PDB file of C-alpha atoms in Angstrom:
ATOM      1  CA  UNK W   1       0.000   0.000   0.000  1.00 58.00           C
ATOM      2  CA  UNK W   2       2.960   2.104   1.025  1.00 68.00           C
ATOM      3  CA  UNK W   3       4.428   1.580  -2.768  1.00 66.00           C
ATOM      4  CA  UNK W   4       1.180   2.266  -4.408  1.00 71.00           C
ATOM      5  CA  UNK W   5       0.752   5.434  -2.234  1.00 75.00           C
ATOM      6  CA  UNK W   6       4.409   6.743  -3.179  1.00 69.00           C
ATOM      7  CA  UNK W   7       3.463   6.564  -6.870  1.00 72.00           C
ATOM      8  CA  UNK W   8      -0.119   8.436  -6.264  1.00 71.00           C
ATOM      9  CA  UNK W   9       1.632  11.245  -4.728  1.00 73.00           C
ATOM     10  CA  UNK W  10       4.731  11.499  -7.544  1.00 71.00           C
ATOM     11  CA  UNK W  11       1.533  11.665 -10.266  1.00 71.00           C
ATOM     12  CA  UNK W  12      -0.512  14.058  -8.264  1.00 70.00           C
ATOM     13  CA  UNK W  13       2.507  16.334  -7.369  1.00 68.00           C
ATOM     14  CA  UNK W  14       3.493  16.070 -11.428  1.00 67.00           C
ATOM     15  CA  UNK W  15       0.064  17.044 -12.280  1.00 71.00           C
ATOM     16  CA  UNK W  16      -0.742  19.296  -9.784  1.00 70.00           C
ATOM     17  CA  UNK W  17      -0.547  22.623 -11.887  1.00 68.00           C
ATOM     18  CA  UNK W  18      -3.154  21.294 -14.589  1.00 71.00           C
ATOM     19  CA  UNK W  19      -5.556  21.129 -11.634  1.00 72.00           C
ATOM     20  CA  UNK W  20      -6.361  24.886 -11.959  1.00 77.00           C
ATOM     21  CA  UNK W  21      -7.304  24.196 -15.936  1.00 75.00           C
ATOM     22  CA  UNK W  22      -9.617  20.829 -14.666  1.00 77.00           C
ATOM     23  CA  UNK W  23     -11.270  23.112 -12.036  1.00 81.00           C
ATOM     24  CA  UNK W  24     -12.534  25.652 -14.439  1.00 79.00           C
ATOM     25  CA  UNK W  25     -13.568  23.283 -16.747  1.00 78.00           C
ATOM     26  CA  UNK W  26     -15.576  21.400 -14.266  1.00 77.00           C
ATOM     27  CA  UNK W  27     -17.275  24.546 -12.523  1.00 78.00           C
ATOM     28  CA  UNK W  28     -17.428  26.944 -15.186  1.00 77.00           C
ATOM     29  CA  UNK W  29     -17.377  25.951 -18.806  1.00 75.00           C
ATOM     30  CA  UNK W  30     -19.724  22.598 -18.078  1.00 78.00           C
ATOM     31  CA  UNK W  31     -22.752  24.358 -16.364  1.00 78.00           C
ATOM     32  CA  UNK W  32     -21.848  27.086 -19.005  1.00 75.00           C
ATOM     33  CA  UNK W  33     -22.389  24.985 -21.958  1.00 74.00           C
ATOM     34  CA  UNK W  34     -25.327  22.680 -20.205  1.00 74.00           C
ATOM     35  CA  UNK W  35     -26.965  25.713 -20.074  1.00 72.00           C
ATOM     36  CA  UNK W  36     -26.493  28.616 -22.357  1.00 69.00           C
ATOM     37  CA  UNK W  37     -25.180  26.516 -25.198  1.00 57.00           C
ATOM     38  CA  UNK W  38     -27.847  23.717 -24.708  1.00 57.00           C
ATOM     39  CA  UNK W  39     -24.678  21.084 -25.401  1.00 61.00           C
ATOM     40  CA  UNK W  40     -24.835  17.895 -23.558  1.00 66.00           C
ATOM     41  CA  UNK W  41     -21.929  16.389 -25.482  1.00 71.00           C
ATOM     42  CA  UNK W  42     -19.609  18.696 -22.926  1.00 72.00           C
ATOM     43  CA  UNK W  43     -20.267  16.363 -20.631  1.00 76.00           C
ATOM     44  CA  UNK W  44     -17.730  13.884 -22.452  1.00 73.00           C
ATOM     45  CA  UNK W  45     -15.633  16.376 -23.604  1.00 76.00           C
ATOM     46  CA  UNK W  46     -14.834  17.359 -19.958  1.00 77.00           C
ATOM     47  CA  UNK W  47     -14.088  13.699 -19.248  1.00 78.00           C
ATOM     48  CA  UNK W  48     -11.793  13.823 -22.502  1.00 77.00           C
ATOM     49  CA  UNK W  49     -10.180  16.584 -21.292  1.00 78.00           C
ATOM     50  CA  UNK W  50      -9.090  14.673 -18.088  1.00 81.00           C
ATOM     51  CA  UNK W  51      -7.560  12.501 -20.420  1.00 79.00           C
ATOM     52  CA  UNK W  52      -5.754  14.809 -22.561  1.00 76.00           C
ATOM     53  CA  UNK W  53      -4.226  16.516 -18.755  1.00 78.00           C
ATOM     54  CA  UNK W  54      -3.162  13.237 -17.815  1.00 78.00           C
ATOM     55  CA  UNK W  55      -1.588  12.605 -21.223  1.00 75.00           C
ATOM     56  CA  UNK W  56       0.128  16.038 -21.044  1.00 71.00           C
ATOM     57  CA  UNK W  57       1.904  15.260 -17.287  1.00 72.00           C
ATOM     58  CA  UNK W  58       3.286  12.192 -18.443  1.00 72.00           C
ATOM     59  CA  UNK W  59       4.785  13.634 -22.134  1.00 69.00           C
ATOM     60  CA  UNK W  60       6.479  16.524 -19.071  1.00 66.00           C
ATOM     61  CA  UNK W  61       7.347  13.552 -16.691  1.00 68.00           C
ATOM     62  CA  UNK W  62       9.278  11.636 -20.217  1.00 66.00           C
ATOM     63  CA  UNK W  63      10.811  15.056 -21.571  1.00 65.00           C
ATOM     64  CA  UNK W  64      12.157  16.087 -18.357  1.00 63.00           C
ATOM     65  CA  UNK W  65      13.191  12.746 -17.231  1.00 64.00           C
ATOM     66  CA  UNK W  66      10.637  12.852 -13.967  1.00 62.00           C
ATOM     67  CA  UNK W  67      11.137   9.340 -14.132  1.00 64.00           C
ATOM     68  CA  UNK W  68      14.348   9.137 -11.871  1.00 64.00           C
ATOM     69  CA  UNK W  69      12.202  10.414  -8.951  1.00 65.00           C
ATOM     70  CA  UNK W  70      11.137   6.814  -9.241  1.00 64.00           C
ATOM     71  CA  UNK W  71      14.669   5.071  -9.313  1.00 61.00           C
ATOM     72  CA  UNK W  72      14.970   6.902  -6.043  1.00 64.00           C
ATOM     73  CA  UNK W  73      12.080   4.962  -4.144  1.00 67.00           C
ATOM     74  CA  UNK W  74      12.012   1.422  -3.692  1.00 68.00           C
ATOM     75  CA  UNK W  75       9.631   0.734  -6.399  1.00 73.00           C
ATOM     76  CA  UNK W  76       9.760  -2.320  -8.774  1.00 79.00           C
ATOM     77  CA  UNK W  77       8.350  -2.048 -12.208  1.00 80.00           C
ATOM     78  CA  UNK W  78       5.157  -3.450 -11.487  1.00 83.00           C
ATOM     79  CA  UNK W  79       4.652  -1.220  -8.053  1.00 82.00           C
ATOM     80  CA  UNK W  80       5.462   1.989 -10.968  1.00 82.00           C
ATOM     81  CA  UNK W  81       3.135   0.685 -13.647  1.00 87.00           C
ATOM     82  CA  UNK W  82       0.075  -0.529 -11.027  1.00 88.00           C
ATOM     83  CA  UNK W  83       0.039   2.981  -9.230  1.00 85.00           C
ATOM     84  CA  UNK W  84      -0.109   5.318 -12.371  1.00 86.00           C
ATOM     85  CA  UNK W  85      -3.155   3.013 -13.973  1.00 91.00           C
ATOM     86  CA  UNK W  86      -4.819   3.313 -10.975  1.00 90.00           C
ATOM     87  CA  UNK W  87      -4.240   7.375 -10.508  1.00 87.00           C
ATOM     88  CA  UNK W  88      -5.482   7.761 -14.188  1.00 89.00           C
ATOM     89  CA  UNK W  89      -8.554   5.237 -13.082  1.00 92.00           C
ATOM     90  CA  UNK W  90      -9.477   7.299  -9.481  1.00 90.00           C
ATOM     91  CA  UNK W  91      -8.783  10.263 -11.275  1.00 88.00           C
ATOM     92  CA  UNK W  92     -11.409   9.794 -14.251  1.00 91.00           C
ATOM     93  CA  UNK W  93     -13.709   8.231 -11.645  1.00 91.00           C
ATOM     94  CA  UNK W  94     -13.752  11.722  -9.282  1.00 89.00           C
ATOM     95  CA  UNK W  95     -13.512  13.647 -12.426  1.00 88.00           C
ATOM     96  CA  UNK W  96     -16.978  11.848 -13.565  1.00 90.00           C
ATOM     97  CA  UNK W  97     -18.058  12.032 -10.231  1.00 91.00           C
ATOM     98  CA  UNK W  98     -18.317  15.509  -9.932  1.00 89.00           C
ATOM     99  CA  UNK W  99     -19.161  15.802 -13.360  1.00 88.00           C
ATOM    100  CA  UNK W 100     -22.306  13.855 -13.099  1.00 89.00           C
ATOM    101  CA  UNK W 101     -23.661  16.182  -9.715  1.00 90.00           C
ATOM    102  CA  UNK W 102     -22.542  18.950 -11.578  1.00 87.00           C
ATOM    103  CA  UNK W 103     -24.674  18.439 -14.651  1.00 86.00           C
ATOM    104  CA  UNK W 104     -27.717  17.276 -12.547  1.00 87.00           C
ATOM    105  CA  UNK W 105     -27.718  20.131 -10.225  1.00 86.00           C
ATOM    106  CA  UNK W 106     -27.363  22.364 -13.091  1.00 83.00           C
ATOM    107  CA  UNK W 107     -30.178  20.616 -15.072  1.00 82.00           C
ATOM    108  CA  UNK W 108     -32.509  21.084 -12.182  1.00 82.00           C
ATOM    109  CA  UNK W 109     -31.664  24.113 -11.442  1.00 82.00           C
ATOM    110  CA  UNK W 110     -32.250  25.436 -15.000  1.00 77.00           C
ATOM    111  CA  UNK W 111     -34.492  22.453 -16.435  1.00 72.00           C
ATOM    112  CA  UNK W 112     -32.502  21.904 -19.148  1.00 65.00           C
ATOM    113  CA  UNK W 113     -33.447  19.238 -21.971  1.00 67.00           C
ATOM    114  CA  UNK W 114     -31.517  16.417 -20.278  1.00 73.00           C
ATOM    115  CA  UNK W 115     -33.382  14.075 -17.315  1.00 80.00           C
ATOM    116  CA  UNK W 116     -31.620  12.899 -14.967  1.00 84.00           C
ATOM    117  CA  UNK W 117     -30.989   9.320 -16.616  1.00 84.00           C
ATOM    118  CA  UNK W 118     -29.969  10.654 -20.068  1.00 82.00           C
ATOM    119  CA  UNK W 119     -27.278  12.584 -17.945  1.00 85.00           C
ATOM    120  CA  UNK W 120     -25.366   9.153 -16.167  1.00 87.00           C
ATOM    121  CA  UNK W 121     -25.642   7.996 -19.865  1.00 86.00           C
ATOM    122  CA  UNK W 122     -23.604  10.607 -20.985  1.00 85.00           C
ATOM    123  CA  UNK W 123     -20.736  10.606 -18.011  1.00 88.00           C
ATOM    124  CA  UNK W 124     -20.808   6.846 -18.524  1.00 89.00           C
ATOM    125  CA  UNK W 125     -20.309   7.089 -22.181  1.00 86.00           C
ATOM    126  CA  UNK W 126     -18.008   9.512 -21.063  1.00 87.00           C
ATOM    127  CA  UNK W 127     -15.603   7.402 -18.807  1.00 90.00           C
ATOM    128  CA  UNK W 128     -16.234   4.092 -21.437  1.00 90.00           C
ATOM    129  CA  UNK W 129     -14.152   6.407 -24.296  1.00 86.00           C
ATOM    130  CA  UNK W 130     -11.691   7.787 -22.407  1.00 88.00           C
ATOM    131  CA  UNK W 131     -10.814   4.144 -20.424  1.00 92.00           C
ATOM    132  CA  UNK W 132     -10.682   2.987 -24.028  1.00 88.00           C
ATOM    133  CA  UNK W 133      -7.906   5.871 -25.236  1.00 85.00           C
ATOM    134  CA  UNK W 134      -6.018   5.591 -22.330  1.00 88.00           C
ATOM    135  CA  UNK W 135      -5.946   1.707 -22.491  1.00 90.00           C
ATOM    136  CA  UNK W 136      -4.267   2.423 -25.858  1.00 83.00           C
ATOM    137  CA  UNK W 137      -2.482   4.864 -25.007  1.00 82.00           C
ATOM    138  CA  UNK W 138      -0.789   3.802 -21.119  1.00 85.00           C
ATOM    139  CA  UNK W 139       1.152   0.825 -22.977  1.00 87.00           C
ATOM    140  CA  UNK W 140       2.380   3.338 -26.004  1.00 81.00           C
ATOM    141  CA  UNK W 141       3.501   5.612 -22.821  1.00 81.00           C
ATOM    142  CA  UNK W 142       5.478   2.468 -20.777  1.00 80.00           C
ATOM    143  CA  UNK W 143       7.500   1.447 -24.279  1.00 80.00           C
ATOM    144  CA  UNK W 144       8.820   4.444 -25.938  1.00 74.00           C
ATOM    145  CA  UNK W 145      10.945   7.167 -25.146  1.00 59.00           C
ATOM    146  CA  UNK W 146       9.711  10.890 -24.744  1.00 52.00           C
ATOM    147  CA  UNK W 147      10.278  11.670 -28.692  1.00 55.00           C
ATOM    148  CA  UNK W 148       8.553   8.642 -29.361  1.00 60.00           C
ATOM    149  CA  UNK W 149       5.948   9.183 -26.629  1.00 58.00           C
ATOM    150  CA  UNK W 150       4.204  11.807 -28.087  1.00 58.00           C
ATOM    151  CA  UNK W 151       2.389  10.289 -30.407  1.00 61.00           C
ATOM    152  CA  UNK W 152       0.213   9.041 -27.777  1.00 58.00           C
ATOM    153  CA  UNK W 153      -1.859  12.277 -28.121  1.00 56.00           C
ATOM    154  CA  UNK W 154      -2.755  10.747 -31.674  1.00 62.00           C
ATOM    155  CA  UNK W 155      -2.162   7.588 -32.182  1.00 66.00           C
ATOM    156  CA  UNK W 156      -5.004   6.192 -30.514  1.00 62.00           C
ATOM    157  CA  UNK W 157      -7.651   8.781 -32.450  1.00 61.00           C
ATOM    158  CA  UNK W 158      -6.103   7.144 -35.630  1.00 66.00           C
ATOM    159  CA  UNK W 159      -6.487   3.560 -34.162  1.00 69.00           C
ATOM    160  CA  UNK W 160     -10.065   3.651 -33.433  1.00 64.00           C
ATOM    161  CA  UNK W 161     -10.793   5.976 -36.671  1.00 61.00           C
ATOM    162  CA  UNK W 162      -9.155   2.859 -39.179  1.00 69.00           C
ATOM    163  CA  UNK W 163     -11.514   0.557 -37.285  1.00 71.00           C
ATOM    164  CA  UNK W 164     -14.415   2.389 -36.515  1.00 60.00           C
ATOM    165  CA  UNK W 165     -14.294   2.517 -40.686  1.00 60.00           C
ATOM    166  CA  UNK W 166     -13.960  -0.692 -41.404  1.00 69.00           C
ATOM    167  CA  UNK W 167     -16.611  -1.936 -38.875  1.00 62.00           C
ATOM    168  CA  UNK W 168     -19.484   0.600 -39.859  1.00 55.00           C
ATOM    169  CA  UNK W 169     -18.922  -0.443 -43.514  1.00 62.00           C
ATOM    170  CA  UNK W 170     -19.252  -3.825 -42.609  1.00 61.00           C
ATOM    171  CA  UNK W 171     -22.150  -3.383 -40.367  1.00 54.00           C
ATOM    172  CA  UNK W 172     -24.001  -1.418 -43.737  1.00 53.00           C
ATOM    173  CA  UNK W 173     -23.318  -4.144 -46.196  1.00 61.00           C
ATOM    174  CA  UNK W 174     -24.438  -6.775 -43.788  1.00 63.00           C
ATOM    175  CA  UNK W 175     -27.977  -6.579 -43.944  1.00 55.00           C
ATOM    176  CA  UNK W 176     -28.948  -8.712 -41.086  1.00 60.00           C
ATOM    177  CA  UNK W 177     -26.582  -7.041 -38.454  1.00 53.00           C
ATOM    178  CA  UNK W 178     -28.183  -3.691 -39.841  1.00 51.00           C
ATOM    179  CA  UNK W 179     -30.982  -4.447 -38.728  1.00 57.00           C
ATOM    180  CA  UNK W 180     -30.852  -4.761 -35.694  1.00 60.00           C
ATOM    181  CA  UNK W 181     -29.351  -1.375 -34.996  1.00 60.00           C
ATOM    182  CA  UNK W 182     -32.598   0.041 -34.444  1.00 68.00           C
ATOM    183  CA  UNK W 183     -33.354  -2.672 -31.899  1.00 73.00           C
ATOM    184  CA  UNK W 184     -29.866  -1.096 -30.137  1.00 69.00           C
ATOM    185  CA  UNK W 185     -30.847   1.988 -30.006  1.00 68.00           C
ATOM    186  CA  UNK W 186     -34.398   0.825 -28.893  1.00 76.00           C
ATOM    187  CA  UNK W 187     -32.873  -0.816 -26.277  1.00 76.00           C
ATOM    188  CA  UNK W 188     -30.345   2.185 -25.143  1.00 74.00           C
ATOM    189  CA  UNK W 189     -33.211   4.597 -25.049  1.00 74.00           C
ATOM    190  CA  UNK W 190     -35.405   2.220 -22.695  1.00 82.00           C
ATOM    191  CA  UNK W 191     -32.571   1.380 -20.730  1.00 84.00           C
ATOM    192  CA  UNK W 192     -29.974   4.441 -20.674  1.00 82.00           C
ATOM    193  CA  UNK W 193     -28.182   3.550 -17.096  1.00 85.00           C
ATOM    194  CA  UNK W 194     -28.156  -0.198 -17.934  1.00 89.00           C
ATOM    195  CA  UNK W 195     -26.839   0.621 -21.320  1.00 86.00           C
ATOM    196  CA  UNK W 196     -24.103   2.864 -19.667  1.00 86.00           C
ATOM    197  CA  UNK W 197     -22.949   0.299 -17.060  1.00 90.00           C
ATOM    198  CA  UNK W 198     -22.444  -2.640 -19.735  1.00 91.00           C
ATOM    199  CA  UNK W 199     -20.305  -0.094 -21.573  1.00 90.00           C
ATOM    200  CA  UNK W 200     -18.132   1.181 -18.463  1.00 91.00           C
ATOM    201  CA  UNK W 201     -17.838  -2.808 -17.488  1.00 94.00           C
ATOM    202  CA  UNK W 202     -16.316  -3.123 -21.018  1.00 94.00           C
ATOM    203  CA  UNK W 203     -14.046  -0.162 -20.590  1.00 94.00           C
ATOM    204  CA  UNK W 204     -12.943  -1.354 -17.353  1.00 95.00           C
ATOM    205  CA  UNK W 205     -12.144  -4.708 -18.832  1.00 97.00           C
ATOM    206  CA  UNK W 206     -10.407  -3.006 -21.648  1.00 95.00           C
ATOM    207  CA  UNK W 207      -8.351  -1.025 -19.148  1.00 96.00           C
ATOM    208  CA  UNK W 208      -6.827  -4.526 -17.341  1.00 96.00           C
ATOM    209  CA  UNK W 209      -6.293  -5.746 -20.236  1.00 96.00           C
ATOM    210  CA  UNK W 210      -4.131  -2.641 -20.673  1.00 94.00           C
ATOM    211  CA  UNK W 211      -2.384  -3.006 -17.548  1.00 94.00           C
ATOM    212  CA  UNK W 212      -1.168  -6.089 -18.330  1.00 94.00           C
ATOM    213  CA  UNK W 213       0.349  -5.342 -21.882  1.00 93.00           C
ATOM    214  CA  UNK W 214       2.214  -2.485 -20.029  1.00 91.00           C
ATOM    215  CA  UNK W 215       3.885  -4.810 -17.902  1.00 90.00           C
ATOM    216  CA  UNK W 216       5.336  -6.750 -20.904  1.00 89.00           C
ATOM    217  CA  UNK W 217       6.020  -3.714 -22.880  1.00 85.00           C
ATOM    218  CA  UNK W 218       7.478  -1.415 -19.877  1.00 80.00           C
ATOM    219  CA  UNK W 219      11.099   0.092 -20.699  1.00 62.00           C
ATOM    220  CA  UNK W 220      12.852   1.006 -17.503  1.00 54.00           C
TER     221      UNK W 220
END
């Protein structure tokens, strides 16, 4: 616990000065654009954001060689690798945390077009998407070196873009799986916080899956 607690602090302490940038985001531009701009879809982008902060720290942590701070605890690989998934994990789990009261005291407050289910859809959407970039992006993070590293930003954008392609053309030629995209959707709309809980189990999944390719890909 000691180990794991060692490596919290390092990432908090590293990412401490993108807090200010999170805050506003959180208490300003989201009941901002729930509001005036009538957007919903900022309730993922905030939770994007969070991932594009935590990306950030560790591109600063690689350039600037942070990484000796760890050399100087005594931290094996796997102590190094299991505390910074699970700072990005209890990170993007507060982050949609306060998202999610957030957006529902602001859409009671100003009755807004979203209910109160539609809303956890969204923030679990949210966290399924960005578990799913940073599952592709922790391992690229663990194997390169800094000038290498910073393709993480894109590289996974570009992944899921050459199969999202792929897979929607296959699902429009296929007739049969076509059709039932309506049932889907049917279902999601009966069944929003189901729906959103079956996706943030896959995410999770996704995300140990993740964990584990680090620790075969790490570089010391």
């Amino acid at each position: 616990m000691n180990k794991l607690t060692n490596v919290m602090r390092l990432e908090f302490y590293s990412m401490k000065s993108q807090f200010k940038l999170l805050i506003a985001a959180l208490f300003v531009l989201l009941p901002l654009f729930l509001v005036i701009g009538n957007s919903p879809q900022i309730i993922m982008l905030i939770l994007t954001f969070t991932v594009f902060l935590i990306d950030t720290t560790y591109q600063l942590i690689k350039q600037y060689n942070f990484d000796k701070l760890y050399a100087s605890l005594p931290l094996k690989k796997k102590d190094i690798i299991f505390g910074k998934y699970i700072y990005a994990l209890s990170l993007l789990l507060i982050v949609a945390l306060i998202t999610l009261i957030v957006s529902l005291i602001t859409a009671s407050i100003f009755k807004g077009n979203l209910n109160s289910k539609e809303i956890i859809f969204l923030v679990f959407i949210g966290i399924f998407i960005d578990l799913f970039i940073l599952s592709l992006q922790l391992p690229l993070y663990f194997k390169f070196n800094f000038a290498k590293s910073q393709i993480i930003t894109v590289a996974p954008f570009f992944i899921i873009f050459a199969i999202a392609t792929p897979v929607l053309t296959y699902i429009q030629e296929n007739t049969k799986l076509f059709s039932k995209i309506p049932e889907l959707m049917n279902y999601i709309n009966n069944n929003p916080i189901q729906s959103g809980l079956i996706m943030m189990a896959i995410g999770l999944t996704i995300f140990a899956l993740s964990y584990f390719v680090s620790k075969k890909v790490y570089k010391s």
